[in-house]
Amino acid sequence: MLSRAARPALRASVAAAARPATLNTTNAANYATLREIEGRLKSIRNIEKITKTMKIVASTKLTRAQRAMAESRTYGQTSNTVFEQAETKPVEGESKKTLIVVCSSDKGLCGGIHSGMSRKTRKILLEKPDTDIVILGEKCKAQLGRSNGKNIILSFAGIGKDVPTFANAQAIADQISLLPTDYASIQIIYNKFINATSYEPVEIEAFSEEAIANSPNFAAFEIDDEVLANLREYALANSLYWALAEGHACEQSARRNAMDNASKNAGDMITKFQILFNRTRQAVITGELVEIITGAAASEG
């Protein structure tokens, strides 16, 4: 049995022994929090390095893409001038179908550049539900496949890996020409390059052989009927080359802007987490100082 005089001393010693355990638990939690914040900072810094690198790569590719776009406009605008002077118009008829060619790519991380073309395509399909679709690139194929999969009759992969060439457009035009359906109109949807920060989805017309033959002023060009099929396929290849080149330039521009915004956001997050890390570390140091001072005062007492 303890005397009454010894009991308060025992209770004080037990409380003193229990108090550091609680403080040590709090310190362990603070250290874990510091490690978590430090880990997040490291991850965000790595992401910032990646986005900055991708921005530099996209800027380099954009220069090449703009040169290819300027060359492709010569092809596409020449065909358009011929058909404008010939007053060519799509053939109208209930039995005639329309084909939509969507020029996207296989790559993402470039904002909503593919979503805009998908929305424009869906808007056309609301007016003409029986329209067939040919898709260049996996991105729009994935988007339109969920809502309008039954309309997709042909798709191409491997688009957007490099600057488009006329040979690529010609190969695609050959496959489209082999489709069994005789289309009255072929509408090519692509992103038109406005400037380095903006673009818009537009469509251009690729006329059928019948529409070209029925043009009011077509006789002025003195083209034989035997070569109409070749002219139609060549004009389709010109328009596809123009659309692919413009779309590629828009994609690189959008990717550069997206990576620039991502880098800025990562920088803001790094600043916020760095402030949080410093405050948490200061709180841990302050807590340790309080323990030292409290322990020293208790020892003196």
CSV table of N, CA, C and O in Angstrom, one decimal, residues 49-143:
chain,number,residue,atom,x,y,z
A,49,LYS,N,7.8,18.8,-66.2
A,49,LYS,CA,8.9,18.5,-67.2
A,49,LYS,C,8.3,17.9,-68.5
A,49,LYS,O,8.7,18.3,-69.6
A,50,ILE,N,7.4,16.9,-68.3
A,50,ILE,CA,6.9,16.3,-69.5
A,50,ILE,C,6.1,17.2,-70.4
A,50,ILE,O,6.2,17.3,-71.6
A,51,THR,N,5.2,18.0,-69.7
A,51,THR,CA,4.4,18.9,-70.5
A,51,THR,C,5.2,20.0,-71.2
A,51,THR,O,4.9,20.4,-72.3
A,52,LYS,N,6.3,20.5,-70.5
A,52,LYS,CA,7.1,21.5,-71.2
A,52,LYS,C,7.8,20.9,-72.4
A,52,LYS,O,8.0,21.5,-73.4
A,53,THR,N,8.3,19.6,-72.3
A,53,THR,CA,8.9,18.9,-73.4
A,53,THR,C,8.0,18.7,-74.5
A,53,THR,O,8.3,19.0,-75.7
A,54,MET,N,6.7,18.3,-74.2
A,54,MET,CA,5.7,18.1,-75.3
A,54,MET,C,5.4,19.4,-76.0
A,54,MET,O,5.1,19.5,-77.2
A,55,LYS,N,5.4,20.5,-75.2
A,55,LYS,CA,5.1,21.8,-75.8
A,55,LYS,C,6.2,22.2,-76.8
A,55,LYS,O,6.0,22.7,-77.9
A,56,ILE,N,7.5,21.9,-76.5
A,56,ILE,CA,8.6,22.2,-77.4
A,56,ILE,C,8.5,21.4,-78.6
A,56,ILE,O,8.7,21.8,-79.8
A,57,VAL,N,8.2,20.1,-78.5
A,57,VAL,CA,8.1,19.2,-79.6
A,57,VAL,C,6.9,19.6,-80.5
A,57,VAL,O,7.1,19.7,-81.7
A,58,ALA,N,5.8,20.0,-79.9
A,58,ALA,CA,4.7,20.4,-80.7
A,58,ALA,C,5.0,21.7,-81.5
A,58,ALA,O,4.6,21.9,-82.6
A,59,SER,N,5.7,22.6,-80.8
A,59,SER,CA,6.1,23.9,-81.5
A,59,SER,C,7.0,23.6,-82.7
A,59,SER,O,6.8,24.2,-83.8
A,60,THR,N,7.9,22.6,-82.6
A,60,THR,CA,8.8,22.3,-83.7
A,60,THR,C,7.9,21.6,-84.8
A,60,THR,O,8.1,22.0,-86.0
A,61,LYS,N,7.0,20.7,-84.5
A,61,LYS,CA,6.2,20.1,-85.5
A,61,LYS,C,5.2,21.1,-86.1
A,61,LYS,O,4.9,20.9,-87.3
A,62,LEU,N,4.8,22.1,-85.4
A,62,LEU,CA,3.9,23.1,-86.0
A,62,LEU,C,4.5,23.8,-87.1
A,62,LEU,O,3.8,24.1,-88.1
A,63,THR,N,5.8,24.1,-87.0
A,63,THR,CA,6.4,24.8,-88.1
A,63,THR,C,6.4,24.0,-89.4
A,63,THR,O,6.1,24.5,-90.5
A,64,ARG,N,6.7,22.7,-89.3
A,64,ARG,CA,6.6,21.9,-90.5
A,64,ARG,C,5.2,21.7,-91.0
A,64,ARG,O,5.0,21.7,-92.2
A,65,ALA,N,4.3,21.6,-90.0
A,65,ALA,CA,2.9,21.4,-90.4
A,65,ALA,C,2.3,22.6,-91.2
A,65,ALA,O,1.5,22.5,-92.1
A,66,GLN,N,2.7,23.8,-90.8
A,66,GLN,CA,2.3,25.0,-91.4
A,66,GLN,C,2.8,25.1,-92.9
A,66,GLN,O,2.1,25.6,-93.8
A,67,ARG,N,4.1,24.7,-93.1
A,67,ARG,CA,4.6,24.6,-94.4
A,67,ARG,C,3.8,23.7,-95.3
A,67,ARG,O,3.5,24.0,-96.5
A,68,ALA,N,3.5,22.5,-94.8
A,68,ALA,CA,2.8,21.5,-95.5
A,68,ALA,C,1.3,22.0,-95.8
A,68,ALA,O,0.8,21.8,-96.9
A,69,MET,N,0.8,22.7,-94.8
A,69,MET,CA,-0.6,23.3,-95.0
A,69,MET,C,-0.6,24.3,-96.1
A,69,MET,O,-1.5,24.3,-97.0
A,70,ALA,N,0.4,25.2,-96.2
A,70,ALA,CA,0.5,26.1,-97.3
A,70,ALA,C,0.6,25.5,-98.7
A,70,ALA,O,0.0,25.9,-99.6
A,71,GLU,N,1.3,24.4,-98.7
A,71,GLU,CA,1.5,23.6,-100.0
A,71,GLU,C,0.1,23.0,-100.4
A,71,GLU,O,-0.3,22.9,-101.5
A,72,SER,N,-0.5,22.4,-99.4
A,72,SER,CA,-1.8,21.7,-99.7
A,72,SER,C,-2.9,22.6,-100.1
A,72,SER,O,-3.8,22.2,-100.9
A,73,ARG,N,-2.9,23.8,-99.7
A,73,ARG,CA,-3.9,24.8,-100.1
A,73,ARG,C,-3.9,25.0,-101.6
A,73,ARG,O,-4.9,25.3,-102.2
A,74,THR,N,-2.7,24.9,-102.2
A,74,THR,CA,-2.6,25.1,-103.6
A,74,THR,C,-3.4,24.0,-104.3
A,74,THR,O,-4.1,24.3,-105.3
A,75,TYR,N,-3.3,22.7,-103.8
A,75,TYR,CA,-4.0,21.6,-104.4
A,75,TYR,C,-5.5,21.8,-104.3
A,75,TYR,O,-6.3,21.8,-105.2
A,76,GLY,N,-6.0,22.0,-103.0
A,76,GLY,CA,-7.4,22.1,-102.8
A,76,GLY,C,-8.1,23.3,-103.4
A,76,GLY,O,-9.2,23.2,-104.0
A,77,GLN,N,-7.5,24.5,-103.3
A,77,GLN,CA,-8.1,25.7,-103.8
A,77,GLN,C,-8.1,25.6,-105.4
A,77,GLN,O,-9.1,26.2,-106.0
A,78,THR,N,-7.2,25.0,-106.0
A,78,THR,CA,-7.2,24.9,-107.5
A,78,THR,C,-8.4,24.0,-107.9
A,78,THR,O,-9.2,24.4,-108.8
A,79,SER,N,-8.7,22.9,-107.2
A,79,SER,CA,-9.9,22.1,-107.6
A,79,SER,C,-11.1,22.9,-107.3
A,79,SER,O,-12.1,22.9,-108.1
A,80,ASN,N,-11.2,23.6,-106.2
A,80,ASN,CA,-12.4,24.4,-105.9
A,80,ASN,C,-12.6,25.5,-106.9
A,80,ASN,O,-13.8,25.8,-107.3
A,81,THR,N,-11.6,26.1,-107.4
A,81,THR,CA,-11.7,27.1,-108.5
A,81,THR,C,-12.3,26.6,-109.7
A,81,THR,O,-13.2,27.2,-110.4
A,82,VAL,N,-11.9,25.4,-110.1
A,82,VAL,CA,-12.4,24.7,-111.3
A,82,VAL,C,-13.9,24.5,-111.2
A,82,VAL,O,-14.7,24.8,-112.1
A,83,PHE,N,-14.3,23.9,-110.0
A,83,PHE,CA,-15.7,23.6,-109.8
A,83,PHE,C,-16.6,24.8,-109.6
A,83,PHE,O,-17.7,24.8,-110.0
A,84,GLU,N,-16.0,25.9,-109.1
A,84,GLU,CA,-16.8,27.1,-108.9
A,84,GLU,C,-17.0,27.7,-110.3
A,84,GLU,O,-18.1,28.2,-110.6
A,85,GLN,N,-16.0,27.7,-111.2
A,85,GLN,CA,-16.2,28.3,-112.5
A,85,GLN,C,-17.1,27.4,-113.4
A,85,GLN,O,-17.8,27.9,-114.2
A,86,ALA,N,-17.1,26.1,-113.1
A,86,ALA,CA,-18.0,25.2,-113.8
A,86,ALA,C,-19.4,25.2,-113.2
A,86,ALA,O,-20.3,24.6,-113.8
A,87,GLU,N,-19.6,25.9,-112.1
A,87,GLU,CA,-20.9,25.9,-111.4
A,87,GLU,C,-21.4,24.5,-111.0
A,87,GLU,O,-22.5,24.2,-111.2
A,88,THR,N,-20.5,23.7,-110.5
A,88,THR,CA,-20.8,22.3,-110.1
A,88,THR,C,-21.6,22.3,-108.8
A,88,THR,O,-21.3,23.0,-107.9
A,89,LYS,N,-22.7,21.5,-108.8
A,89,LYS,CA,-23.5,21.4,-107.6
A,89,LYS,C,-23.8,19.9,-107.4
A,89,LYS,O,-23.8,19.1,-108.3
A,90,PRO,N,-24.0,19.5,-106.1
A,90,PRO,CA,-24.3,18.1,-105.8
A,90,PRO,C,-25.6,17.6,-106.5
A,90,PRO,O,-26.5,18.4,-106.7
A,91,VAL,N,-25.6,16.4,-106.9
A,91,VAL,CA,-26.8,15.8,-107.5
A,91,VAL,C,-27.9,15.6,-106.4
A,91,VAL,O,-27.6,15.0,-105.3
A,92,GLU,N,-29.1,16.0,-106.7
A,92,GLU,CA,-30.2,15.9,-105.7
A,92,GLU,C,-31.1,14.7,-106.2
A,92,GLU,O,-31.3,14.5,-107.3
A,93,GLY,N,-31.6,14.0,-105.2
A,93,GLY,CA,-32.5,12.9,-105.5
A,93,GLY,C,-32.7,12.1,-104.2
A,93,GLY,O,-31.8,12.0,-103.3
A,94,GLU,N,-33.9,11.5,-104.1
A,94,GLU,CA,-34.2,10.7,-102.9
A,94,GLU,C,-33.4,9.5,-102.8
A,94,GLU,O,-33.1,9.0,-101.7
A,95,SER,N,-33.0,8.9,-103.9
A,95,SER,CA,-32.3,7.6,-103.9
A,95,SER,C,-30.8,7.8,-103.7
A,95,SER,O,-30.1,6.8,-103.5
A,96,LYS,N,-30.3,9.1,-103.8
A,96,LYS,CA,-28.9,9.3,-103.7
A,96,LYS,C,-28.5,9.5,-102.2
A,96,LYS,O,-29.2,10.1,-101.4
A,97,LYS,N,-27.4,8.9,-101.8
A,97,LYS,CA,-26.9,9.0,-100.5
A,97,LYS,C,-25.7,10.0,-100.4
A,97,LYS,O,-25.1,10.3,-101.4
A,98,THR,N,-25.4,10.4,-99.2
A,98,THR,CA,-24.3,11.3,-98.9
A,98,THR,C,-23.3,10.6,-98.1
A,98,THR,O,-23.6,9.8,-97.2
A,99,LEU,N,-22.0,10.9,-98.3
A,99,LEU,CA,-20.9,10.3,-97.6
A,99,LEU,C,-20.2,11.4,-96.9
A,99,LEU,O,-19.8,12.4,-97.5
A,100,ILE,N,-19.9,11.2,-95.6
A,100,ILE,CA,-19.1,12.1,-94.8
A,100,ILE,C,-17.8,11.5,-94.5
A,100,ILE,O,-17.7,10.4,-94.0
A,101,VAL,N,-16.7,12.3,-94.8
A,101,VAL,CA,-15.4,11.9,-94.5
A,101,VAL,C,-14.8,12.8,-93.4
A,101,VAL,O,-14.7,14.0,-93.5
A,102,VAL,N,-14.6,12.2,-92.2
A,102,VAL,CA,-14.1,12.9,-91.0
A,102,VAL,C,-12.6,12.8,-90.9
A,102,VAL,O,-12.1,11.7,-90.7
A,103,CYS,N,-11.9,13.9,-91.0
A,103,CYS,CA,-10.5,13.9,-90.9
A,103,CYS,C,-10.0,14.2,-89.5
A,103,CYS,O,-9.8,15.4,-89.2
A,104,SER,N,-9.7,13.2,-88.7
A,104,SER,CA,-9.2,13.4,-87.4
A,104,SER,C,-7.8,12.7,-87.3
A,104,SER,O,-7.1,12.6,-88.4
A,105,SER,N,-7.4,12.2,-86.2
A,105,SER,CA,-6.1,11.6,-86.1
A,105,SER,C,-6.1,10.5,-85.0
A,105,SER,O,-7.2,10.3,-84.3
A,106,ASP,N,-5.0,9.9,-84.7
A,106,ASP,CA,-4.9,8.8,-83.7
A,106,ASP,C,-4.5,9.4,-82.3
A,106,ASP,O,-4.5,8.7,-81.3
A,107,LYS,N,-4.0,10.6,-82.3
A,107,LYS,CA,-3.4,11.2,-81.0
A,107,LYS,C,-4.3,12.1,-80.3
A,107,LYS,O,-5.1,12.8,-80.9
A,108,GLY,N,-4.2,12.2,-79.0
A,108,GLY,CA,-5.0,13.1,-78.2
A,108,GLY,C,-4.1,14.1,-77.5
A,108,GLY,O,-3.1,14.6,-78.1
A,109,LEU,N,-4.4,14.5,-76.3
A,109,LEU,CA,-3.7,15.6,-75.6
A,109,LEU,C,-3.6,16.9,-76.4
A,109,LEU,O,-2.6,17.6,-76.4
A,110,CYS,N,-4.7,17.2,-77.1
A,110,CYS,CA,-4.8,18.4,-77.9
A,110,CYS,C,-6.1,19.2,-77.7
A,110,CYS,O,-6.6,19.7,-78.7
A,111,GLY,N,-6.6,19.2,-76.5
A,111,GLY,CA,-7.9,19.9,-76.3
A,111,GLY,C,-9.1,19.2,-76.9
A,111,GLY,O,-9.1,18.0,-77.1
A,112,GLY,N,-10.1,20.0,-77.3
A,112,GLY,CA,-11.3,19.5,-77.9
A,112,GLY,C,-11.3,19.5,-79.4
A,112,GLY,O,-12.4,19.7,-80.0
A,113,ILE,N,-10.1,19.3,-80.0
A,113,ILE,CA,-10.0,19.4,-81.5
A,113,ILE,C,-10.8,18.3,-82.2
A,113,ILE,O,-11.4,18.5,-83.3
A,114,HIS,N,-10.9,17.1,-81.6
A,114,HIS,CA,-11.6,16.0,-82.2
A,114,HIS,C,-13.1,16.1,-81.9
A,114,HIS,O,-14.0,15.7,-82.7
A,115,SER,N,-13.4,16.6,-80.7
A,115,SER,CA,-14.8,16.6,-80.3
A,115,SER,C,-15.6,17.6,-81.1
A,115,SER,O,-16.8,17.4,-81.4
A,116,GLY,N,-15.0,18.7,-81.6
A,116,GLY,CA,-15.7,19.6,-82.5
A,116,GLY,C,-16.2,19.0,-83.8
A,116,GLY,O,-17.3,19.2,-84.2
A,117,MET,N,-15.3,18.2,-84.4
A,117,MET,CA,-15.7,17.5,-85.6
A,117,MET,C,-16.8,16.4,-85.4
A,117,MET,O,-17.7,16.3,-86.2
A,118,SER,N,-16.7,15.8,-84.2
A,118,SER,CA,-17.7,14.8,-83.9
A,118,SER,C,-19.1,15.4,-83.7
A,118,SER,O,-20.1,14.9,-84.2
A,119,ARG,N,-19.1,16.6,-83.0
A,119,ARG,CA,-20.4,17.3,-82.8
A,119,ARG,C,-21.0,17.8,-84.2
A,119,ARG,O,-22.2,17.7,-84.4
A,120,LYS,N,-20.1,18.2,-85.1
A,120,LYS,CA,-20.6,18.7,-86.4
A,120,LYS,C,-21.1,17.5,-87.2
A,120,LYS,O,-22.2,17.6,-87.9
A,121,THR,N,-20.5,16.4,-87.1
A,121,THR,CA,-21.0,15.2,-87.8
A,121,THR,C,-22.3,14.7,-87.2
A,121,THR,O,-23.2,14.4,-88.0
A,122,ARG,N,-22.5,14.7,-85.9
A,122,ARG,CA,-23.7,14.3,-85.3
A,122,ARG,C,-24.9,15.2,-85.7
A,122,ARG,O,-26.0,14.8,-85.9
A,123,LYS,N,-24.5,16.5,-85.9
A,123,LYS,CA,-25.6,17.5,-86.3
A,123,LYS,C,-26.0,17.2,-87.7
A,123,LYS,O,-27.2,17.3,-88.0
A,124,ILE,N,-25.1,16.8,-88.6
A,124,ILE,CA,-25.5,16.4,-90.0
A,124,ILE,C,-26.3,15.2,-90.0
A,124,ILE,O,-27.3,15.0,-90.7
A,125,LEU,N,-26.0,14.2,-89.1
A,125,LEU,CA,-26.7,12.9,-89.1
A,125,LEU,C,-28.1,13.1,-88.5
A,125,LEU,O,-29.0,12.3,-88.8
A,126,LEU,N,-28.3,14.1,-87.7
A,126,LEU,CA,-29.7,14.4,-87.3
A,126,LEU,C,-30.6,14.7,-88.4
A,126,LEU,O,-31.8,14.4,-88.4
A,127,GLU,N,-30.1,15.5,-89.4
A,127,GLU,CA,-30.8,15.9,-90.6
A,127,GLU,C,-30.9,14.7,-91.6
A,127,GLU,O,-31.9,14.6,-92.3
A,128,LYS,N,-29.8,14.0,-91.8
A,128,LYS,CA,-29.8,12.8,-92.7
A,128,LYS,C,-29.3,11.6,-92.0
A,128,LYS,O,-28.1,11.3,-92.0
A,129,PRO,N,-30.2,10.9,-91.4
A,129,PRO,CA,-29.8,9.7,-90.6
A,129,PRO,C,-29.2,8.5,-91.4
A,129,PRO,O,-28.5,7.7,-90.8
A,130,ASP,N,-29.5,8.5,-92.7
A,130,ASP,CA,-29.0,7.4,-93.5
A,130,ASP,C,-27.6,7.7,-94.1
A,130,ASP,O,-27.1,6.9,-95.0
A,131,THR,N,-26.9,8.7,-93.7
A,131,THR,CA,-25.7,9.1,-94.3
A,131,THR,C,-24.6,8.1,-93.8
A,131,THR,O,-24.5,7.7,-92.6
A,132,ASP,N,-23.7,7.8,-94.7
A,132,ASP,CA,-22.6,6.9,-94.4
A,132,ASP,C,-21.4,7.7,-94.0
A,132,ASP,O,-21.2,8.9,-94.3
A,133,ILE,N,-20.5,7.1,-93.2
A,133,ILE,CA,-19.4,7.9,-92.6
A,133,ILE,C,-18.1,7.1,-92.9
A,133,ILE,O,-18.0,5.9,-92.7
A,134,VAL,N,-17.0,7.8,-93.3
A,134,VAL,CA,-15.7,7.3,-93.4
A,134,VAL,C,-14.8,8.1,-92.4
A,134,VAL,O,-14.9,9.4,-92.5
A,135,ILE,N,-14.1,7.5,-91.5
A,135,ILE,CA,-13.4,8.2,-90.5
A,135,ILE,C,-11.9,8.0,-90.6
A,135,ILE,O,-11.4,6.8,-90.8
A,136,LEU,N,-11.1,9.0,-90.7
A,136,LEU,CA,-9.7,9.0,-90.7
A,136,LEU,C,-9.1,9.3,-89.3
A,136,LEU,O,-9.2,10.4,-88.8
A,137,GLY,N,-8.6,8.3,-88.6
A,137,GLY,CA,-8.1,8.5,-87.3
A,137,GLY,C,-9.0,7.8,-86.2
A,137,GLY,O,-10.2,7.6,-86.4
A,138,GLU,N,-8.3,7.3,-85.1
A,138,GLU,CA,-9.0,6.6,-84.1
A,138,GLU,C,-9.8,7.4,-83.1
A,138,GLU,O,-10.7,6.9,-82.5
A,139,LYS,N,-9.5,8.7,-83.0
A,139,LYS,CA,-10.1,9.5,-82.0
A,139,LYS,C,-11.6,9.7,-82.3
A,139,LYS,O,-12.5,9.5,-81.5
A,140,CYS,N,-11.9,10.2,-83.5
A,140,CYS,CA,-13.3,10.4,-83.9
A,140,CYS,C,-14.0,9.1,-84.0
A,140,CYS,O,-15.2,9.0,-83.8
A,141,LYS,N,-13.3,8.1,-84.4
A,141,LYS,CA,-13.9,6.8,-84.5
A,141,LYS,C,-14.5,6.3,-83.2
A,141,LYS,O,-15.6,5.7,-83.1
A,142,ALA,N,-13.7,6.5,-82.1
A,142,ALA,CA,-14.1,6.1,-80.8
A,142,ALA,C,-15.3,7.0,-80.3
A,142,ALA,O,-16.2,6.4,-79.7
A,143,GLN,N,-15.3,8.2,-80.7
A,143,GLN,CA,-16.4,9.1,-80.2
A,143,GLN,C,-17.7,8.8,-81.0
A,143,GLN,O,-18.8,8.7,-80.4
